[in-house]
Coordinates of C-alpha atoms and ligand atoms in Angstrom, one line a residue:
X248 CA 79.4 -12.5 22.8
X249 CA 78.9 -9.2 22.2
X250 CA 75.3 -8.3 23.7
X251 CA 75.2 -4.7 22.7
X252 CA 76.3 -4.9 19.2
X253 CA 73.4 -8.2 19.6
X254 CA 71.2 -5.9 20.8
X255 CA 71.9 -3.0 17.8
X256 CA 71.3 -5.6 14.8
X257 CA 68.4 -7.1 16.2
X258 CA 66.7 -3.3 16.5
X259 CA 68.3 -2.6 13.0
X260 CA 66.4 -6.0 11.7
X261 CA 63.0 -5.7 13.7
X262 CA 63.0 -1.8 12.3
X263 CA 62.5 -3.5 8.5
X264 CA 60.5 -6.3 9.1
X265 CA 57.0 -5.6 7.1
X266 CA 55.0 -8.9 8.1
X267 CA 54.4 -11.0 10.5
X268 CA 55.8 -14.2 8.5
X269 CA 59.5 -11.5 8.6
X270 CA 58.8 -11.1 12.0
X271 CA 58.3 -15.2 12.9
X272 CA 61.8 -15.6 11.0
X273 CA 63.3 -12.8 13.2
X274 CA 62.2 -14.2 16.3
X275 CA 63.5 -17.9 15.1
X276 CA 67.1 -16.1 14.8
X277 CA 67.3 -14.6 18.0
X278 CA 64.8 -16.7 20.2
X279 CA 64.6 -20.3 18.5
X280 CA 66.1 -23.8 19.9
X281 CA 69.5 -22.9 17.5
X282 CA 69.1 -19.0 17.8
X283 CA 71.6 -16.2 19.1
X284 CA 70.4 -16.3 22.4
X285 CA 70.8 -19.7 23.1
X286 CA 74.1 -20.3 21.7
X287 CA 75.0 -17.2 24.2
X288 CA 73.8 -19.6 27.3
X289 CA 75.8 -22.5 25.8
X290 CA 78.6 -20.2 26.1
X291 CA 78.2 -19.1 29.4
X292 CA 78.2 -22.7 30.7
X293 CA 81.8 -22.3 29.9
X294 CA 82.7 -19.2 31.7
X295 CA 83.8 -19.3 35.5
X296 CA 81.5 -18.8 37.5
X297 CA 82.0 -15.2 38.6
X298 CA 81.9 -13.9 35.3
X299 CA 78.8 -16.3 35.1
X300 CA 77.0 -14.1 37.3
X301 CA 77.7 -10.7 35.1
X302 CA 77.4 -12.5 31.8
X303 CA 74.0 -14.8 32.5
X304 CA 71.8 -11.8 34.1
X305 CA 73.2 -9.6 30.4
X306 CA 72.0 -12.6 28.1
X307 CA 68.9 -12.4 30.3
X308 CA 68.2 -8.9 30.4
X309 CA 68.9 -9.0 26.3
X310 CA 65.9 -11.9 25.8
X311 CA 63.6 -10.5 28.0
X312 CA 63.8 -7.1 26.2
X313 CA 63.8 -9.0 22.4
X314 CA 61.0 -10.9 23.5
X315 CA 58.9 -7.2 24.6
X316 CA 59.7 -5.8 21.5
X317 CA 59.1 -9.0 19.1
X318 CA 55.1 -8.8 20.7
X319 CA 55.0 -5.1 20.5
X320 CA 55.8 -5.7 16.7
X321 CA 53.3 -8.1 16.2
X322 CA 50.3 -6.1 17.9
X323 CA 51.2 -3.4 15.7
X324 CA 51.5 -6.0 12.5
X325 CA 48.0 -7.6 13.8
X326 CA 46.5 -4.1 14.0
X327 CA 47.7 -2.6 10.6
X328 CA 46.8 -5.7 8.7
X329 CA 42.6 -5.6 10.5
X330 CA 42.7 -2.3 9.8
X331 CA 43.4 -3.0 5.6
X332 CA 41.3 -5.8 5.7
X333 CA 37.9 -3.2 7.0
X334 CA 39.2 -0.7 5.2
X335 CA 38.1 -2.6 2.0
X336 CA 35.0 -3.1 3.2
X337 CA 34.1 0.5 2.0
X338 CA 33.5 1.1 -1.4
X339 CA 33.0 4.5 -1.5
X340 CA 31.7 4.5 -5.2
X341 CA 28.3 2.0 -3.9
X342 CA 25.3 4.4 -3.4
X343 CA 24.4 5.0 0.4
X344 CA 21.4 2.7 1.7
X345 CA 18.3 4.5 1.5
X346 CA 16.6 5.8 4.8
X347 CA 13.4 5.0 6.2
X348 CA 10.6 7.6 5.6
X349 CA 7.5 7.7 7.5
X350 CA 4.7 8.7 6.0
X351 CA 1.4 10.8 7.5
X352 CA -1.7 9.0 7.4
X353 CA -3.9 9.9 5.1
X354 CA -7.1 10.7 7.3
X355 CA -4.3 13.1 9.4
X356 CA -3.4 14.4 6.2
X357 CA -7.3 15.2 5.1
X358 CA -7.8 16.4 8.9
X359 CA -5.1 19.1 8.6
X360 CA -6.0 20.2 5.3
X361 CA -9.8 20.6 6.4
X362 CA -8.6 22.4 9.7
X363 CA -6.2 24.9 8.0
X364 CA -8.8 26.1 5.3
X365 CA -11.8 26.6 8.6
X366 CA -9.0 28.1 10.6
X367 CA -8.1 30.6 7.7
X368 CA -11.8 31.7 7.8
X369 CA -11.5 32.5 11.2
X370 CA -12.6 29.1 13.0
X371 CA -10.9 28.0 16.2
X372 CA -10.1 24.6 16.7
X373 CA -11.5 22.7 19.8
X374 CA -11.5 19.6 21.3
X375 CA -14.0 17.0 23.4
X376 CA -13.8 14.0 25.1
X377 CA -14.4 10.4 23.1
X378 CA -16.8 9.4 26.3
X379 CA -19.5 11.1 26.5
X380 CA -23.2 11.5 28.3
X381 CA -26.1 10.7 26.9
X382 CA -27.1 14.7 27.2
X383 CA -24.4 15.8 25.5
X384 CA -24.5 13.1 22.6
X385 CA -28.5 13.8 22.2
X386 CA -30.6 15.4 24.7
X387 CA -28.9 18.4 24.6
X388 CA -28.7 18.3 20.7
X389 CA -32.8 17.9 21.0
X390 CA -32.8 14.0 20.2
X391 CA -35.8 13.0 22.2
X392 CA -35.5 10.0 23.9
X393 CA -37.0 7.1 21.7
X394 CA -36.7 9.2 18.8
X395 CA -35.9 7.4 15.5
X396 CA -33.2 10.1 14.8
X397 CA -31.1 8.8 17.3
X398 CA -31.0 5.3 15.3
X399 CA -29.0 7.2 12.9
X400 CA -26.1 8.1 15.1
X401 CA -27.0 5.0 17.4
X402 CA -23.8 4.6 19.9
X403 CA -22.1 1.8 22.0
X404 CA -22.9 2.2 26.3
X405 CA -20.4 1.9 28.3
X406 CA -22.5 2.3 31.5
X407 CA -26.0 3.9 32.0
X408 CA -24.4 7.1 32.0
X409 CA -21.3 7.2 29.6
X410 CA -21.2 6.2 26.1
X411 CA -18.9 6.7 23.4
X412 CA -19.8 9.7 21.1
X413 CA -21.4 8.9 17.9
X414 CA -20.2 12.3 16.4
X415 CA -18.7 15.6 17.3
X416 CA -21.7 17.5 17.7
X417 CA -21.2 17.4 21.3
X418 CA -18.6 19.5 21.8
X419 CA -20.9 21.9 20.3
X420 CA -22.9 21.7 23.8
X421 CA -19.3 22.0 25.5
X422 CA -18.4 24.9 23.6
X423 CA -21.9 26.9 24.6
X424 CA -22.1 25.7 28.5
X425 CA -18.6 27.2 28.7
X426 CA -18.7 30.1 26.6
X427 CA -20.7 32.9 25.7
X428 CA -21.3 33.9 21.5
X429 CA -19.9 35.1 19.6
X430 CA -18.5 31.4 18.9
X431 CA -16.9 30.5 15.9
X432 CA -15.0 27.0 16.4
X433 CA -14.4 23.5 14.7
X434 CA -14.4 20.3 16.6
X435 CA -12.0 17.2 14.8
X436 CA -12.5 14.2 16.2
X437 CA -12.7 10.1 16.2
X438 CA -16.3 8.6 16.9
X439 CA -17.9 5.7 17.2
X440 CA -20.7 3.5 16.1
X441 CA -22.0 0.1 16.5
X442 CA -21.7 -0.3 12.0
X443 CA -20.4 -3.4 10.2
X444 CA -16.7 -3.3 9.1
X445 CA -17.4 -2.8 5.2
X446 CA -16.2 -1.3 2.3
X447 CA -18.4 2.1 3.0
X448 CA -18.9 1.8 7.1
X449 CA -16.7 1.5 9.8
X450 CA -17.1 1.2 13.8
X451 CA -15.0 4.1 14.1
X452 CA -14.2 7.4 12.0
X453 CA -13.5 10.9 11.9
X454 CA -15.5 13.9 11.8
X455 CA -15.3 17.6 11.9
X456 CA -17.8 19.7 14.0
X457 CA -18.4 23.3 12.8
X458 CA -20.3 26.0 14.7
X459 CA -21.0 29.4 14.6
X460 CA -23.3 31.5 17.1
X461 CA -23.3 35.8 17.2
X462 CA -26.9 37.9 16.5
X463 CA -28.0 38.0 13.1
X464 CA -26.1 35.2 11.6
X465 CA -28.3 33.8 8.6
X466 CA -28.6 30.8 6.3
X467 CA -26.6 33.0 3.6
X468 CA -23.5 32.6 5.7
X469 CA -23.9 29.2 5.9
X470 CA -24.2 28.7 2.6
X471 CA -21.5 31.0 1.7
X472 CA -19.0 29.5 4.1
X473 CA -19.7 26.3 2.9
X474 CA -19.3 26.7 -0.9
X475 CA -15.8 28.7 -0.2
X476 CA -15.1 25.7 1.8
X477 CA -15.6 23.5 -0.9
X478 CA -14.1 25.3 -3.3
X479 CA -10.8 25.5 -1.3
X480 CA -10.8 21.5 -0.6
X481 CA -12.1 20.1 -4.1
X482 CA -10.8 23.3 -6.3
X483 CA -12.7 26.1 -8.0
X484 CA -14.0 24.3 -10.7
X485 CA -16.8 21.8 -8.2
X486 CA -20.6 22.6 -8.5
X487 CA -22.0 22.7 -5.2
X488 CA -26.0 21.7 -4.0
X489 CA -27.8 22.2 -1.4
X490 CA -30.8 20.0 -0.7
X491 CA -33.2 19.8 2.2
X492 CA -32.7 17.5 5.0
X493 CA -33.3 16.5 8.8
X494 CA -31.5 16.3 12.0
X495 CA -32.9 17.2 15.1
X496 CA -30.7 20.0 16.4
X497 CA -30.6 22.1 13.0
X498 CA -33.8 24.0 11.6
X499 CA -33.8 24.0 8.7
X500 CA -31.3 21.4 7.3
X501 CA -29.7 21.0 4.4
X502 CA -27.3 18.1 2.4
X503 CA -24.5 19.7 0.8
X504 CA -23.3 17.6 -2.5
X505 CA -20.2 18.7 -4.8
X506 CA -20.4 17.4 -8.6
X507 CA -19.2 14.3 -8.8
X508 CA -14.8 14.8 -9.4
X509 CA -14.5 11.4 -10.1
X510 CA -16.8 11.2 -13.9
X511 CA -16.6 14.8 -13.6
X512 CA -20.6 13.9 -12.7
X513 CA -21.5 11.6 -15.8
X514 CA -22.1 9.0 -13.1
X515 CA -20.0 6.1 -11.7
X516 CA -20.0 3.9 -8.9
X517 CA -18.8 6.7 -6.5
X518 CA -21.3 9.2 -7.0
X519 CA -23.8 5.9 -8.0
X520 CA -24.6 7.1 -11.4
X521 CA -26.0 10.6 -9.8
X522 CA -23.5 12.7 -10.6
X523 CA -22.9 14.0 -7.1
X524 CA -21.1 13.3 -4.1
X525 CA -22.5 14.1 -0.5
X526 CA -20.3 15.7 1.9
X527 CA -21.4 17.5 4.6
X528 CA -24.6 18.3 6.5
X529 CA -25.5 21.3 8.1
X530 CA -28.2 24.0 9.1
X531 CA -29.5 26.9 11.3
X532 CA -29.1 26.0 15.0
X533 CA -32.4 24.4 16.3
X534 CA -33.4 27.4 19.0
X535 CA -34.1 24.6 21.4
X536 CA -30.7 23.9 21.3
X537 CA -29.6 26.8 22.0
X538 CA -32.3 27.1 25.2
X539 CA -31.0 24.2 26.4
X540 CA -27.3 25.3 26.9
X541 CA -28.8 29.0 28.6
X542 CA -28.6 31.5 25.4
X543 CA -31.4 33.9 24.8
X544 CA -32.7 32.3 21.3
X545 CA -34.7 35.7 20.3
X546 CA -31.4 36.9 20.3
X547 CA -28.6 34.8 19.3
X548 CA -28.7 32.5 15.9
X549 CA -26.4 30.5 14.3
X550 CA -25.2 27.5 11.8
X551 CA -23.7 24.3 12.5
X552 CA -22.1 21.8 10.2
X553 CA -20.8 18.4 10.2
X554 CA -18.6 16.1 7.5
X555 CA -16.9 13.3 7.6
X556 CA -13.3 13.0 7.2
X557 CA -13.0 9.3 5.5
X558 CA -15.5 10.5 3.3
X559 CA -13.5 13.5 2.1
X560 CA -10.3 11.6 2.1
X561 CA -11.9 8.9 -0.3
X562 CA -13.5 11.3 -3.1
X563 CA -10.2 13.3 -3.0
X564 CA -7.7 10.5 -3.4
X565 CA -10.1 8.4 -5.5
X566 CA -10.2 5.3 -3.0
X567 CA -13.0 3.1 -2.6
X568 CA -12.7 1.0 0.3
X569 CA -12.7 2.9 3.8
X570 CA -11.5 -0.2 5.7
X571 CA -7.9 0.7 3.5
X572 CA -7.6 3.7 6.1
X573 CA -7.6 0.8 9.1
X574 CA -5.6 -2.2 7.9
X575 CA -1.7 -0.6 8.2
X576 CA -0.9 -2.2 4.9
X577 CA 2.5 -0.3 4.5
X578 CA 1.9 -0.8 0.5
X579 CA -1.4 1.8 0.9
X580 CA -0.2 4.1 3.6
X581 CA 3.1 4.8 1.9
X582 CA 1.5 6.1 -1.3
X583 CA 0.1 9.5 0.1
Ligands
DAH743 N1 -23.8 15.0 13.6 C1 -24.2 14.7 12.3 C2 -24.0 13.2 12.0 O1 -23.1 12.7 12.6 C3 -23.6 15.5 11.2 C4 -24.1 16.9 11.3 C5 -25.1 17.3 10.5 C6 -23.5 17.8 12.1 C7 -25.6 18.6 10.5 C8 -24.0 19.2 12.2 C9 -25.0 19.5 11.4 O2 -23.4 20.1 12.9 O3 -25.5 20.8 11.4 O4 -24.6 12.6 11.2

């Protein structure tokens, strides 16, 4: 019974085992009902019983320290072998799994491409809140009350005081109670109106506001404005029109069409066989407006104009359903 030289195989053997079926066998020879280490105790029933003493702590000390390094084997074996078995879950050559893109919305997309082009010319981008009085919404703009005009931008109450703005014009009334001219600023915005939910209306939209007070300012610069506009947003190429028109806080007013992109204006459902599209409306700022927020009219004049951004979105991308721009559908909104 010679535990040391024991002790110096077993190290030898555990040093080359490679698996843990090697590693079982191992452990039956040294550990097992028949092993080494058992035949050891059978021996040392035989021994008297002071050299009993010496021999049984050895045989002891010798198993205890097999069994330690027998399980610190097999960890290591269990480990190595996990570690293969993920390892071949990568297949380097498989193409990596394609990330989620967002996408901007289209109307924000329109929205920032109208703002740039006004904010190149020199416009300054403003804001206004989505409830609103009934002065800033339309007395202030020179609706009178009962006025049939007002049918036109008609609004949902929230109270007998606050409602929720039927267009952006307001915050050209904001603009002018704060500020003196010269003023040259655009007004983006959502609003909302009591419409059906149909292929051409919605409850709620976009618009952008434009507005531009100083002395002297004359219809030429609205017009002029409004073509480069144009130009910049549909391309060089667009005719544009300008017809007379009507709102309450612009004198005179005018409807500002582009030739139809679409049939390239030999008529179609867009541009319902006319050949042109309407985009915008604008005019000279009513001088009762401009009373009725403190300027001297004699001296100060100005243009305002107003388009809507679902409207510009849907010539320009050649979609004929607004209510697209509301439902999410992933399939739609990913496209732009
Ligand atoms: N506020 C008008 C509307 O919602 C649009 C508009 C027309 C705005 C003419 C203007 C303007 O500033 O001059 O129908």
């Amino acid at each position: 019974m010679d535990i040391i030289k024991t002790y110096q195989e077993f190290a030898q053997e555990l040093e080359r085992v490679q698996s843990l079926s090697e590693l079982e066998n191992l452990r039956i020879k040294y550990l097992g009902r028949k092993g080494l280490i058992n035949s050891f105790i059978k021996e040392i029933a035989t021994l008297p019983i002071e050299e009993k003493k010496v021999k049984g702590k050895e045989v002891n000390d010798l198993k205890n320290k097999i069994t330690e390094e027998l399980e610190n084997k097999k960890e290591k074996l269990l480990k190595e072998s996990q570690l293969k078995e993920t390892g071949k879950r990568y297949d380097l050559l498989l193409p990596g799994r394609k990330l989620w893109l967002g996408y901007r919305h289209p109307i924000t997309k329109v929205l920032g491409e109208i703002v740039e082009i006004l904010v190149a010319m020199g416009f300054e981008e403003k804001l206004g809140p989505e409830i609103e009085t009934e002065w800033h919404n339309y007395e202030a703009l020179n609706f009178p009350e009962d006025h049939p005009a007002r049918d036109q931008i008609a609004c949902f109450y929230l109270s007998d005081k606050y409602l929720l703005r039927s267009h952006t014009s307001p915050i050209q009334i904001r603009v002018m109670e704060k500020e003196k001219p010269p003023i040259r600023i655009i007004a983006p915005g959502r609003v909302f109106r009591p419409d059906p939910f149909d292929a051409s209306h919605s409850p709620v939209f976009y618009q952008v506001e434009g507005l531009y007070i100083d002395e002297n300012v004359n219809f030429c610069e609205l017009k002029g404005t409004l073509e480069q506009f144009c130009y910049r947003m549909f391309g060089n190429d667009v005719k544009v029109r300008f017809t007379p028109s009507y709102f309450p806080f612009t004198e005179p007013s005018a409807e500002i069409a582009i030739s139809c992109v679409i049939c390239e204006s030999k008529g179609c459902k867009t541009c319902k066989n006319t050949g042109w599209l309407e985009i915008l409306g604008a005019g000279m700022v009513h001088p009762k407006v401009l009373e009725n927020v403190g300027y001297d009219s004699t001296k100060y004049s100005g243009f305002a104009f107003g388009l809507g951004v679902e409207r510009i979105a849907m010539v320009k991308y050649r979609i004929d359903d607004i209510r697209l721009f509301y439902e999410n559908d992933i399939r739609f909104l990913s496209q732009f």
